[in-house]
Amino acid sequence: MSNSIISDLKEALGNEKVLTDAAVKERFYHIWKMEEDLEALAVILPVSTEDVSTCMKICHAHNQPVVVHGGLTNLVGSTETNPNEVVISMEKMDKVVEVDDSSRTLTVEAGCILENAQMAAAEKDLLLPLNFGAKGSAQIGGAIATNAGGLRVVKYGMTRNLVLGLEVVLADGTVLSSLKKIIKDNSAYDLKQLFVGSEGSLGIVTKAVMKLVETPKSRNAALVAVNDYHKVVKLLKHIDAGLGGKMSGFELMWNKFYDTMTDEKSVLRPPIASGFPYYVLVESHGGDHLADQETMERLLAEAFDNQWIEDGTIAQNSTDIEWFFKIRENVDEVVTRCTVDQHFDISLPIPLIGEVINQTIGRLKELDGVEHVFPFGHVADGNIHLIVGKSNDSDQLKNEINAIVYAPLQAIGGSVSAEHGIGLHKKAYLNLCRSENEIALMKTIKQSLDPKNILNRGKVLDI
Amino acid sequence: MSNSIISDLKEALGNEKVLTDAAVKERFYHIWKMEEDLEALAVILPVSTEDVSTCMKICHAHNQPVVVHGGLTNLVGSTETNPNEVVISMEKMDKVVEVDDSSRTLTVEAGCILENAQMAAAEKDLLLPLNFGAKGSAQIGGAIATNAGGLRVVKYGMTRNLVLGLEVVLADGTVLSSLKKIIKDNSAYDLKQLFVGSEGSLGIVTKAVMKLVETPKSRNAALVAVNDYHKVVKLLKHIDAGLGGKMSGFELMWNKFYDTMTDEKSVLRPPIASGFPYYVLVESHGGDHLADQETMERLLAEAFDNQWIEDGTIAQNSTDIEWFFKIRENVDEVVTRCTVDQHFDISLPIPLIGEVINQTIGRLKELDGVEHVFPFGHVADGNIHLIVGKSNDSDQLKNEINAIVYAPLQAIGGSVSAEHGIGLHKKAYLNLCRSENEIALMKTIKQSLDPKNILNRGKVLDI
């Protein structure tokens, strides 16, 4: 049967689009695991939606499981494969189809690298607000399939909020195309919502129309120290109300994170003294640099008068802004301090974050094998990242750490994944944030759209 | 069988929650048709999610079609009934459960009137940005079921963007509850997206957690005249970039609309001279009234220098703002000029609106029986409303008008409904903006969730 499907694929698509054997082994399944050979029956390199459709018709006829590969930056094992799976890699479908500066839309193929899409928008003085660390490798299709978040969700929303139109190939090869540049559409069910965040398990994104925004004329930032989590929440409300729609970032760092990012081993100096319990990085995207700077100064002065902040500094120029952001974004620095690192992206109600995360830190530190806990994150979105440094990569320690981090979430209505998705690695914990009825309905949806369970089989849900 | 289901419902819910016969006839199916008796087998008045679930279990067992009634302000016939249908009216489930000012969330029962929810948020100095004309009657559950839009979508998004958590009762009575106060959740499929905008055909919304925002500290507005649609688009980009995230409204009125709203028969005086082709109402929600006023003045001066605007005035106080907004919102004034009125809420790519709408106006005017065409709308969202005044209510004229208004939409990637939904009245036109494959997938979804087709049967889709 393997031979039969490969010859069918080669016949339909041409030999050059169907890699097998040694050509498969030269590839990899994750950008951090380039040294590990890819295990797959074949890798398909479509150049068009029609190719993807043709491939899926054949795979569907053969009951052949398929895994879609984008930029391979996923953090939950969604792109892992086994030797019997066919990989469809979107890398050749990498074109920016159109930037329309009046509609303020970007039409793009799914394999387009996020940074290239951002640059195409920037050439027309528009901003694709979707932005995260892996932008140089991640593809738009993958960002859509995982509903990627990032640093500016508080102003611009998750990927879901930026997708206006979508073209998807279904499990049986049906092409579902709705590449419209319109912003509002209540003509029956909004089908694209099904595919955004479905992690390649309901359909294959081939093209998209993304919403662009006017490039902000000014960018301002400040870094402040806070001594109590309740004051972080007060500061958030104060800054958000005061900036009146311009707040584009409100990022929290616990002292352990900030201190490590700016200690003597780091290349980054501390903009304000270390030793405070919390540090907040505030960013605004506005229309007038000077006026926005004055607003930021006034808001911080008010916060100081109210004793919500202990210390603070305002970026005086773009070098300062880059500096502040590196302290928040350059997580490689804390990773290098870990023998082995384990990452989390949990979601919690904002007022509960301080108490819950501090309890979690305490419990983790009591665990044998845990060396560091670095908490930070998009606190205005209720999304906290934890990097846990540990002495070994044993499954036992990993599971113990997972158990501690995930334990409080069910009772407080949190989520085991704010941004990264479920994939393979979090599947066992899905029932901590989704009810039996919810998981049953998800399975109903999966079975309706992919009755043969050939799209990313075994990921997200167990069918 | 009718008797059997009614006795089952009365036994399970209690007599007082099950209206029949004369008590049914005292009710109505639309707030504009209060004089017409409601036709239904029974009206159920649940006071809890459990009641809704119990009712649906019984109706499901009896294959009994059900129509949900909210505030009955829907514009596409979604709440129409026949004598064999059971109505579930959400009016008793009208409570605000909680306003959480730290999470900035509102937890609410589906039957809560929008304006009451807004007031509950305002008491904690928070804003529920969902806002539209029918807010005094419309219920939150209906707004969610129809993904309602309104005047401030450009800043705050449609209802979909404001729903954080949802509780829904499925066709078989299963309760799907996820009333979380978290902002980001990528734990597998985002099921709530299925129900938002499904017009009561996939499930019954019983409770929701809505996102609130800080109440804007300042509100500014301006009204300007423009002589060319291309300049409207330039102005939009200029104002949006200049306000840097504070633009909360950018509303377009064609001269016929503006002139009628401010002519000598109207109670409203014109803030700027009539006779220009287009009028734009700009609003900002910001953090500093004076600074925002200065920004608005500078932006308009720049627009004037660039010859994008011909005339303009800035609101000096809240009375002015109310005055400008009444000119845009008080559509009853144009309705009174129509013998019979027919309403549209189409969606188009922004750069094409001027040409397409002006051609549509021309074609409509050539039609015997058309007396007026009043175009206006949320141009920053690509959403144009048309009110067509006509001499009679014949189906022939109605269909001819529909044909003209909808004709250009397919070729330009528009939609027959930006906000109001499909319901009964637009079902025949759904194929103008959705492909065969899309409609087929919608039917697959409907059949998976409601295999007996008992939820709002015959609305949205023909099964």
PDB file of N, CA, C and O in Angstrom, chain A residues 101 103-104 146-147 161 175 180 184-189 201 214 237 240 244 246 285 347 351 381 383 414-415 417 419 433-434 437 448, chain B residues 101 103-104 146-147 161 175 180 184-187 189 201 214 237 240 244 246 285 347 351 381 383 414-415 417 419 422 433-434 437 448:
ATOM      1  N   ASP A 101      -3.395  48.588   0.168  1.00  0.00           N
ATOM      2  CA  ASP A 101      -3.269  49.618   1.209  1.00  0.00           C
ATOM      3  C   ASP A 101      -4.560  50.388   1.446  1.00  0.00           C
ATOM      4  O   ASP A 101      -4.664  51.094   2.453  1.00  0.00           O
ATOM      5  N   SER A 103      -7.755  48.689   1.290  1.00  0.00           N
ATOM      6  CA  SER A 103      -8.505  47.725   2.112  1.00  0.00           C
ATOM      7  C   SER A 103      -7.767  47.430   3.406  1.00  0.00           C
ATOM      8  O   SER A 103      -8.360  46.927   4.350  1.00  0.00           O
ATOM      9  N   ARG A 104      -6.489  47.729   3.416  1.00  0.00           N
ATOM     10  CA  ARG A 104      -5.600  47.422   4.539  1.00  0.00           C
ATOM     11  C   ARG A 104      -5.623  45.918   4.823  1.00  0.00           C
ATOM     12  O   ARG A 104      -5.939  45.463   5.926  1.00  0.00           O
ATOM     13  N   THR A 146      -2.406  27.610  14.648  1.00  0.00           N
ATOM     14  CA  THR A 146      -2.229  27.551  16.100  1.00  0.00           C
ATOM     15  C   THR A 146      -2.789  28.781  16.811  1.00  0.00           C
ATOM     16  O   THR A 146      -2.632  28.907  18.019  1.00  0.00           O
ATOM     17  N   ASN A 147      -3.433  29.685  16.077  1.00  0.00           N
ATOM     18  CA  ASN A 147      -3.939  30.928  16.666  1.00  0.00           C
ATOM     19  C   ASN A 147      -2.865  31.592  17.516  1.00  0.00           C
ATOM     20  O   ASN A 147      -3.047  31.861  18.710  1.00  0.00           O
ATOM     21  N   ASN A 161      -8.117  37.223  15.444  1.00  0.00           N
ATOM     22  CA  ASN A 161      -8.702  38.542  15.211  1.00  0.00           C
ATOM     23  C   ASN A 161      -8.166  39.204  13.954  1.00  0.00           C
ATOM     24  O   ASN A 161      -8.678  40.222  13.527  1.00  0.00           O
ATOM     25  N   VAL A 175     -11.701  21.999  -1.548  1.00  0.00           N
ATOM     26  CA  VAL A 175     -11.119  23.321  -1.302  1.00  0.00           C
ATOM     27  C   VAL A 175     -12.223  24.253  -0.809  1.00  0.00           C
ATOM     28  O   VAL A 175     -13.260  24.398  -1.447  1.00  0.00           O
ATOM     29  N   LYS A 180     -11.847  36.817   1.081  1.00  0.00           N
ATOM     30  CA  LYS A 180     -12.463  38.132   0.965  1.00  0.00           C
ATOM     31  C   LYS A 180     -11.722  39.154   1.796  1.00  0.00           C
ATOM     32  O   LYS A 180     -11.210  38.857   2.861  1.00  0.00           O
ATOM     33  N   LYS A 184     -16.415  42.636   8.069  1.00  0.00           N
ATOM     34  CA  LYS A 184     -17.572  42.096   8.767  1.00  0.00           C
ATOM     35  C   LYS A 184     -18.342  41.174   7.831  1.00  0.00           C
ATOM     36  O   LYS A 184     -18.628  41.553   6.697  1.00  0.00           O
ATOM     37  N   ASP A 185     -18.687  40.010   8.307  1.00  0.00           N
ATOM     38  CA  ASP A 185     -19.436  39.086   7.456  1.00  0.00           C
ATOM     39  C   ASP A 185     -20.284  38.182   8.341  1.00  0.00           C
ATOM     40  O   ASP A 185     -19.772  37.244   8.947  1.00  0.00           O
ATOM     41  N   ASN A 186     -21.568  38.456   8.425  1.00  0.00           N
ATOM     42  CA  ASN A 186     -22.481  37.610   9.194  1.00  0.00           C
ATOM     43  C   ASN A 186     -23.369  36.767   8.284  1.00  0.00           C
ATOM     44  O   ASN A 186     -24.514  36.491   8.613  1.00  0.00           O
ATOM     45  N   SER A 187     -22.808  36.367   7.145  1.00  0.00           N
ATOM     46  CA  SER A 187     -23.601  35.504   6.257  1.00  0.00           C
ATOM     47  C   SER A 187     -23.428  34.060   6.701  1.00  0.00           C
ATOM     48  O   SER A 187     -22.595  33.323   6.209  1.00  0.00           O
ATOM     49  N   ALA A 188     -24.250  33.674   7.661  1.00  0.00           N
ATOM     50  CA  ALA A 188     -24.281  32.331   8.262  1.00  0.00           C
ATOM     51  C   ALA A 188     -22.986  32.029   9.016  1.00  0.00           C
ATOM     52  O   ALA A 188     -22.305  32.957   9.460  1.00  0.00           O
ATOM     53  N   TYR A 189     -22.641  30.753   9.174  1.00  0.00           N
ATOM     54  CA  TYR A 189     -21.566  30.383  10.097  1.00  0.00           C
ATOM     55  C   TYR A 189     -20.212  30.902   9.614  1.00  0.00           C
ATOM     56  O   TYR A 189     -19.891  30.825   8.431  1.00  0.00           O
ATOM     57  N   SER A 201      -5.647  19.841  12.442  1.00  0.00           N
ATOM     58  CA  SER A 201      -6.439  18.620  12.619  1.00  0.00           C
ATOM     59  C   SER A 201      -7.791  18.671  11.924  1.00  0.00           C
ATOM     60  O   SER A 201      -8.504  17.673  11.869  1.00  0.00           O
ATOM     61  N   GLU A 214      -2.729  50.669  10.234  1.00  0.00           N
ATOM     62  CA  GLU A 214      -1.805  51.753   9.936  1.00  0.00           C
ATOM     63  C   GLU A 214      -0.569  51.623  10.846  1.00  0.00           C
ATOM     64  O   GLU A 214      -0.713  51.357  12.039  1.00  0.00           O
ATOM     65  N   LYS A 237      -4.820  48.896  35.018  1.00  0.00           N
ATOM     66  CA  LYS A 237      -6.066  49.627  34.756  1.00  0.00           C
ATOM     67  C   LYS A 237      -5.774  51.123  34.526  1.00  0.00           C
ATOM     68  O   LYS A 237      -6.339  51.742  33.631  1.00  0.00           O
ATOM     69  N   ASP A 240      -3.880  51.569  31.120  1.00  0.00           N
ATOM     70  CA  ASP A 240      -4.762  51.241  29.994  1.00  0.00           C
ATOM     71  C   ASP A 240      -5.797  52.347  29.782  1.00  0.00           C
ATOM     72  O   ASP A 240      -6.024  52.817  28.658  1.00  0.00           O
ATOM     73  N   GLY A 244      -5.777  55.262  26.636  1.00  0.00           N
ATOM     74  CA  GLY A 244      -6.974  55.388  25.792  1.00  0.00           C
ATOM     75  C   GLY A 244      -6.900  54.654  24.467  1.00  0.00           C
ATOM     76  O   GLY A 244      -7.252  55.209  23.438  1.00  0.00           O
ATOM     77  N   LYS A 246      -4.079  53.137  23.229  1.00  0.00           N
ATOM     78  CA  LYS A 246      -2.730  53.099  22.643  1.00  0.00           C
ATOM     79  C   LYS A 246      -1.821  52.052  23.295  1.00  0.00           C
ATOM     80  O   LYS A 246      -0.716  51.836  22.827  1.00  0.00           O
ATOM     81  N   HIS A 285       1.641  52.368  21.299  1.00  0.00           N
ATOM     82  CA  HIS A 285       1.695  52.652  19.865  1.00  0.00           C
ATOM     83  C   HIS A 285       0.736  53.799  19.618  1.00  0.00           C
ATOM     84  O   HIS A 285      -0.466  53.642  19.824  1.00  0.00           O
ATOM     85  N   SER A 347      -2.840  30.248  31.154  1.00  0.00           N
ATOM     86  CA  SER A 347      -3.760  31.390  31.160  1.00  0.00           C
ATOM     87  C   SER A 347      -4.527  31.391  32.472  1.00  0.00           C
ATOM     88  O   SER A 347      -4.959  30.324  32.930  1.00  0.00           O
ATOM     89  N   PRO A 351      -6.708  38.874  38.200  1.00  0.00           N
ATOM     90  CA  PRO A 351      -6.509  39.195  39.616  1.00  0.00           C
ATOM     91  C   PRO A 351      -5.873  38.053  40.421  1.00  0.00           C
ATOM     92  O   PRO A 351      -5.348  38.302  41.495  1.00  0.00           O
ATOM     93  N   ASP A 381      -3.060  40.093  29.258  1.00  0.00           N
ATOM     94  CA  ASP A 381      -3.882  39.045  28.645  1.00  0.00           C
ATOM     95  C   ASP A 381      -4.112  37.883  29.608  1.00  0.00           C
ATOM     96  O   ASP A 381      -4.689  36.858  29.209  1.00  0.00           O
ATOM     97  N   ASN A 383      -1.847  35.882  30.572  1.00  0.00           N
ATOM     98  CA  ASN A 383      -1.044  34.787  30.009  1.00  0.00           C
ATOM     99  C   ASN A 383       0.364  34.833  30.605  1.00  0.00           C
ATOM    100  O   ASN A 383       1.114  35.759  30.353  1.00  0.00           O
ATOM    101  N   GLY A 414      -8.724  28.497  34.593  1.00  0.00           N
ATOM    102  CA  GLY A 414      -7.585  28.850  33.741  1.00  0.00           C
ATOM    103  C   GLY A 414      -7.472  27.919  32.558  1.00  0.00           C
ATOM    104  O   GLY A 414      -8.393  27.171  32.257  1.00  0.00           O
ATOM    105  N   SER A 415      -6.326  27.990  31.886  1.00  0.00           N
ATOM    106  CA  SER A 415      -6.107  27.108  30.742  1.00  0.00           C
ATOM    107  C   SER A 415      -4.661  26.646  30.710  1.00  0.00           C
ATOM    108  O   SER A 415      -3.748  27.416  31.026  1.00  0.00           O
ATOM    109  N   SER A 417      -3.100  26.074  28.092  1.00  0.00           N
ATOM    110  CA  SER A 417      -2.432  26.750  26.984  1.00  0.00           C
ATOM    111  C   SER A 417      -3.126  28.039  26.609  1.00  0.00           C
ATOM    112  O   SER A 417      -4.260  28.038  26.139  1.00  0.00           O
ATOM    113  N   GLU A 419      -1.460  30.158  24.431  1.00  0.00           N
ATOM    114  CA  GLU A 419      -0.983  30.467  23.082  1.00  0.00           C
ATOM    115  C   GLU A 419      -0.499  29.256  22.298  1.00  0.00           C
ATOM    116  O   GLU A 419      -0.695  29.177  21.088  1.00  0.00           O
ATOM    117  N   CYS A 433      -8.895  21.789  31.600  1.00  0.00           N
ATOM    118  CA  CYS A 433      -9.514  23.076  31.270  1.00  0.00           C
ATOM    119  C   CYS A 433     -10.682  22.943  30.293  1.00  0.00           C
ATOM    120  O   CYS A 433     -11.281  23.957  29.931  1.00  0.00           O
ATOM    121  N   ARG A 434     -10.996  21.733  29.889  1.00  0.00           N
ATOM    122  CA  ARG A 434     -12.181  21.519  29.053  1.00  0.00           C
ATOM    123  C   ARG A 434     -13.003  20.397  29.688  1.00  0.00           C
ATOM    124  O   ARG A 434     -12.448  19.379  30.125  1.00  0.00           O
ATOM    125  N   ASN A 437     -18.093  17.303  28.252  1.00  0.00           N
ATOM    126  CA  ASN A 437     -19.012  17.680  27.172  1.00  0.00           C
ATOM    127  C   ASN A 437     -18.309  18.480  26.080  1.00  0.00           C
ATOM    128  O   ASN A 437     -18.599  18.315  24.896  1.00  0.00           O
ATOM    129  N   SER A 448     -16.798  14.895  12.045  1.00  0.00           N
ATOM    130  CA  SER A 448     -17.586  15.383  10.898  1.00  0.00           C
ATOM    131  C   SER A 448     -16.678  15.870   9.783  1.00  0.00           C
ATOM    132  O   SER A 448     -16.981  15.702   8.614  1.00  0.00           O
TER     133      SER A 448
ATOM    134  N   ASP B 101     -14.094  43.899  38.333  1.00  0.00           N
ATOM    135  CA  ASP B 101     -13.359  45.054  37.798  1.00  0.00           C
ATOM    136  C   ASP B 101     -11.865  44.806  37.658  1.00  0.00           C
ATOM    137  O   ASP B 101     -11.182  45.582  36.986  1.00  0.00           O
ATOM    138  N   SER B 103     -10.601  41.566  36.672  1.00  0.00           N
ATOM    139  CA  SER B 103     -10.556  40.765  35.440  1.00  0.00           C
ATOM    140  C   SER B 103     -11.118  41.554  34.264  1.00  0.00           C
ATOM    141  O   SER B 103     -10.882  41.208  33.118  1.00  0.00           O
ATOM    142  N   ARG B 104     -11.870  42.590  34.565  1.00  0.00           N
ATOM    143  CA  ARG B 104     -12.559  43.391  33.562  1.00  0.00           C
ATOM    144  C   ARG B 104     -13.476  42.505  32.722  1.00  0.00           C
ATOM    145  O   ARG B 104     -13.371  42.427  31.498  1.00  0.00           O
ATOM    146  N   THR B 146     -26.298  36.426  17.196  1.00  0.00           N
ATOM    147  CA  THR B 146     -26.243  37.065  15.879  1.00  0.00           C
ATOM    148  C   THR B 146     -24.917  37.785  15.637  1.00  0.00           C
ATOM    149  O   THR B 146     -24.773  38.450  14.614  1.00  0.00           O
ATOM    150  N   ASN B 147     -23.960  37.664  16.551  1.00  0.00           N
ATOM    151  CA  ASN B 147     -22.674  38.378  16.418  1.00  0.00           C
ATOM    152  C   ASN B 147     -22.929  39.846  16.052  1.00  0.00           C
ATOM    153  O   ASN B 147     -22.432  40.355  15.046  1.00  0.00           O
ATOM    154  N   ASN B 161     -15.692  39.298  19.323  1.00  0.00           N
ATOM    155  CA  ASN B 161     -14.423  39.689  19.954  1.00  0.00           C
ATOM    156  C   ASN B 161     -14.584  39.985  21.433  1.00  0.00           C
ATOM    157  O   ASN B 161     -13.595  40.166  22.134  1.00  0.00           O
ATOM    158  N   VAL B 175     -25.517  20.461  28.371  1.00  0.00           N
ATOM    159  CA  VAL B 175     -25.045  21.793  28.742  1.00  0.00           C
ATOM    160  C   VAL B 175     -23.543  21.867  28.485  1.00  0.00           C
ATOM    161  O   VAL B 175     -22.779  21.034  28.971  1.00  0.00           O
ATOM    162  N   LYS B 180     -15.344  31.062  31.666  1.00  0.00           N
ATOM    163  CA  LYS B 180     -14.050  31.468  32.194  1.00  0.00           C
ATOM    164  C   LYS B 180     -13.808  32.949  31.948  1.00  0.00           C
ATOM    165  O   LYS B 180     -14.237  33.500  30.949  1.00  0.00           O
ATOM    166  N   LYS B 184      -7.094  34.590  26.853  1.00  0.00           N
ATOM    167  CA  LYS B 184      -6.483  33.745  25.833  1.00  0.00           C
ATOM    168  C   LYS B 184      -6.654  32.283  26.223  1.00  0.00           C
ATOM    169  O   LYS B 184      -6.391  31.898  27.359  1.00  0.00           O
ATOM    170  N   ASP B 185      -7.085  31.467  25.281  1.00  0.00           N
ATOM    171  CA  ASP B 185      -7.262  30.048  25.579  1.00  0.00           C
ATOM    172  C   ASP B 185      -7.091  29.249  24.298  1.00  0.00           C
ATOM    173  O   ASP B 185      -7.987  29.191  23.471  1.00  0.00           O
ATOM    174  N   ASN B 186      -5.927  28.633  24.140  1.00  0.00           N
ATOM    175  CA  ASN B 186      -5.687  27.786  22.972  1.00  0.00           C
ATOM    176  C   ASN B 186      -5.716  26.305  23.347  1.00  0.00           C
ATOM    177  O   ASN B 186      -4.996  25.507  22.767  1.00  0.00           O
ATOM    178  N   SER B 187      -6.575  25.962  24.303  1.00  0.00           N
ATOM    179  CA  SER B 187      -6.690  24.551  24.672  1.00  0.00           C
ATOM    180  C   SER B 187      -7.680  23.883  23.725  1.00  0.00           C
ATOM    181  O   SER B 187      -8.853  23.753  24.015  1.00  0.00           O
ATOM    182  N   TYR B 189     -10.026  23.183  20.310  1.00  0.00           N
ATOM    183  CA  TYR B 189     -10.940  23.999  19.502  1.00  0.00           C
ATOM    184  C   TYR B 189     -11.691  25.030  20.346  1.00  0.00           C
ATOM    185  O   TYR B 189     -12.153  24.731  21.435  1.00  0.00           O
ATOM    186  N   SER B 201     -29.281  28.386  15.730  1.00  0.00           N
ATOM    187  CA  SER B 201     -29.468  27.141  14.974  1.00  0.00           C
ATOM    188  C   SER B 201     -28.531  26.019  15.421  1.00  0.00           C
ATOM    189  O   SER B 201     -28.662  24.891  14.976  1.00  0.00           O
ATOM    190  N   GLU B 214     -11.691  49.575  30.049  1.00  0.00           N
ATOM    191  CA  GLU B 214     -11.724  50.776  30.882  1.00  0.00           C
ATOM    192  C   GLU B 214     -12.593  51.828  30.192  1.00  0.00           C
ATOM    193  O   GLU B 214     -12.502  52.022  28.978  1.00  0.00           O
ATOM    194  N   LYS B 237      -7.550  56.600   6.507  1.00  0.00           N
ATOM    195  CA  LYS B 237      -6.187  56.167   6.835  1.00  0.00           C
ATOM    196  C   LYS B 237      -5.461  57.248   7.664  1.00  0.00           C
ATOM    197  O   LYS B 237      -4.762  56.941   8.627  1.00  0.00           O
ATOM    198  N   ASP B 240      -7.092  57.456  11.248  1.00  0.00           N
ATOM    199  CA  ASP B 240      -6.827  56.230  12.007  1.00  0.00           C
ATOM    200  C   ASP B 240      -5.373  56.208  12.467  1.00  0.00           C
ATOM    201  O   ASP B 240      -5.076  55.938  13.642  1.00  0.00           O
ATOM    202  N   GLY B 244      -3.985  56.918  16.422  1.00  0.00           N
ATOM    203  CA  GLY B 244      -3.139  55.911  17.076  1.00  0.00           C
ATOM    204  C   GLY B 244      -3.861  54.965  18.004  1.00  0.00           C
ATOM    205  O   GLY B 244      -3.407  54.715  19.110  1.00  0.00           O
ATOM    206  N   LYS B 246      -7.121  55.334  18.999  1.00  0.00           N
ATOM    207  CA  LYS B 246      -8.239  55.954  19.718  1.00  0.00           C
ATOM    208  C   LYS B 246      -9.496  56.119  18.861  1.00  0.00           C
ATOM    209  O   LYS B 246     -10.539  56.522  19.369  1.00  0.00           O
ATOM    210  N   HIS B 285     -12.165  57.820  21.314  1.00  0.00           N
ATOM    211  CA  HIS B 285     -12.255  57.496  22.739  1.00  0.00           C
ATOM    212  C   HIS B 285     -10.835  57.511  23.266  1.00  0.00           C
ATOM    213  O   HIS B 285     -10.015  56.702  22.833  1.00  0.00           O
ATOM    214  N   SER B 347     -21.739  44.222   3.133  1.00  0.00           N
ATOM    215  CA  SER B 347     -20.316  44.380   3.427  1.00  0.00           C
ATOM    216  C   SER B 347     -19.557  44.377   2.108  1.00  0.00           C
ATOM    217  O   SER B 347     -19.850  43.571   1.219  1.00  0.00           O
ATOM    218  N   PRO B 351     -12.181  50.058  -0.527  1.00  0.00           N
ATOM    219  CA  PRO B 351     -11.905  50.955  -1.680  1.00  0.00           C
ATOM    220  C   PRO B 351     -12.988  50.925  -2.757  1.00  0.00           C
ATOM    221  O   PRO B 351     -13.058  51.851  -3.566  1.00  0.00           O
ATOM    222  N   ASP B 381     -15.451  49.788   8.632  1.00  0.00           N
ATOM    223  CA  ASP B 381     -15.633  48.335   8.650  1.00  0.00           C
ATOM    224  C   ASP B 381     -16.080  47.802   7.293  1.00  0.00           C
ATOM    225  O   ASP B 381     -16.382  46.616   7.160  1.00  0.00           O
ATOM    226  N   ASN B 383     -18.906  48.342   5.968  1.00  0.00           N
ATOM    227  CA  ASN B 383     -20.302  47.938   6.197  1.00  0.00           C
ATOM    228  C   ASN B 383     -21.234  49.108   5.884  1.00  0.00           C
ATOM    229  O   ASN B 383     -21.236  50.113   6.590  1.00  0.00           O
ATOM    230  N   GLY B 414     -17.997  40.568  -1.576  1.00  0.00           N
ATOM    231  CA  GLY B 414     -18.741  41.229  -0.502  1.00  0.00           C
ATOM    232  C   GLY B 414     -19.609  40.237   0.247  1.00  0.00           C
ATOM    233  O   GLY B 414     -19.464  39.023   0.094  1.00  0.00           O
ATOM    234  N   SER B 415     -20.512  40.763   1.054  1.00  0.00           N
ATOM    235  CA  SER B 415     -21.425  39.893   1.795  1.00  0.00           C
ATOM    236  C   SER B 415     -22.812  40.526   1.857  1.00  0.00           C
ATOM    237  O   SER B 415     -22.935  41.744   2.002  1.00  0.00           O
ATOM    238  N   SER B 417     -24.731  40.163   4.264  1.00  0.00           N
ATOM    239  CA  SER B 417     -24.964  40.615   5.634  1.00  0.00           C
ATOM    240  C   SER B 417     -23.668  40.861   6.370  1.00  0.00           C
ATOM    241  O   SER B 417     -22.898  39.936   6.631  1.00  0.00           O
ATOM    242  N   GLU B 419     -23.884  42.488   9.413  1.00  0.00           N
ATOM    243  CA  GLU B 419     -24.232  42.482  10.832  1.00  0.00           C
ATOM    244  C   GLU B 419     -25.507  41.706  11.159  1.00  0.00           C
ATOM    245  O   GLU B 419     -25.585  41.054  12.190  1.00  0.00           O
ATOM    246  N   ILE B 422     -28.564  36.086   8.479  1.00  0.00           N
ATOM    247  CA  ILE B 422     -29.274  35.523   7.328  1.00  0.00           C
ATOM    248  C   ILE B 422     -30.743  35.251   7.654  1.00  0.00           C
ATOM    249  O   ILE B 422     -31.644  35.627   6.896  1.00  0.00           O
ATOM    250  N   CYS B 433     -22.688  34.929  -1.451  1.00  0.00           N
ATOM    251  CA  CYS B 433     -21.436  35.237  -0.742  1.00  0.00           C
ATOM    252  C   CYS B 433     -20.806  34.020  -0.085  1.00  0.00           C
ATOM    253  O   CYS B 433     -19.758  34.153   0.553  1.00  0.00           O
ATOM    254  N   ARG B 434     -21.422  32.875  -0.251  1.00  0.00           N
ATOM    255  CA  ARG B 434     -20.817  31.640   0.259  1.00  0.00           C
ATOM    256  C   ARG B 434     -20.828  30.620  -0.867  1.00  0.00           C
ATOM    257  O   ARG B 434     -21.840  30.478  -1.566  1.00  0.00           O
ATOM    258  N   ASN B 437     -19.275  24.708  -1.538  1.00  0.00           N
ATOM    259  CA  ASN B 437     -18.512  23.939  -0.544  1.00  0.00           C
ATOM    260  C   ASN B 437     -18.692  24.503   0.860  1.00  0.00           C
ATOM    261  O   ASN B 437     -18.769  23.750   1.831  1.00  0.00           O
ATOM    262  N   SER B 448     -24.288  17.745  12.471  1.00  0.00           N
ATOM    263  CA  SER B 448     -23.552  17.117  13.581  1.00  0.00           C
ATOM    264  C   SER B 448     -24.073  17.590  14.919  1.00  0.00           C
ATOM    265  O   SER B 448     -24.141  16.831  15.871  1.00  0.00           O
TER     266      SER B 448
END
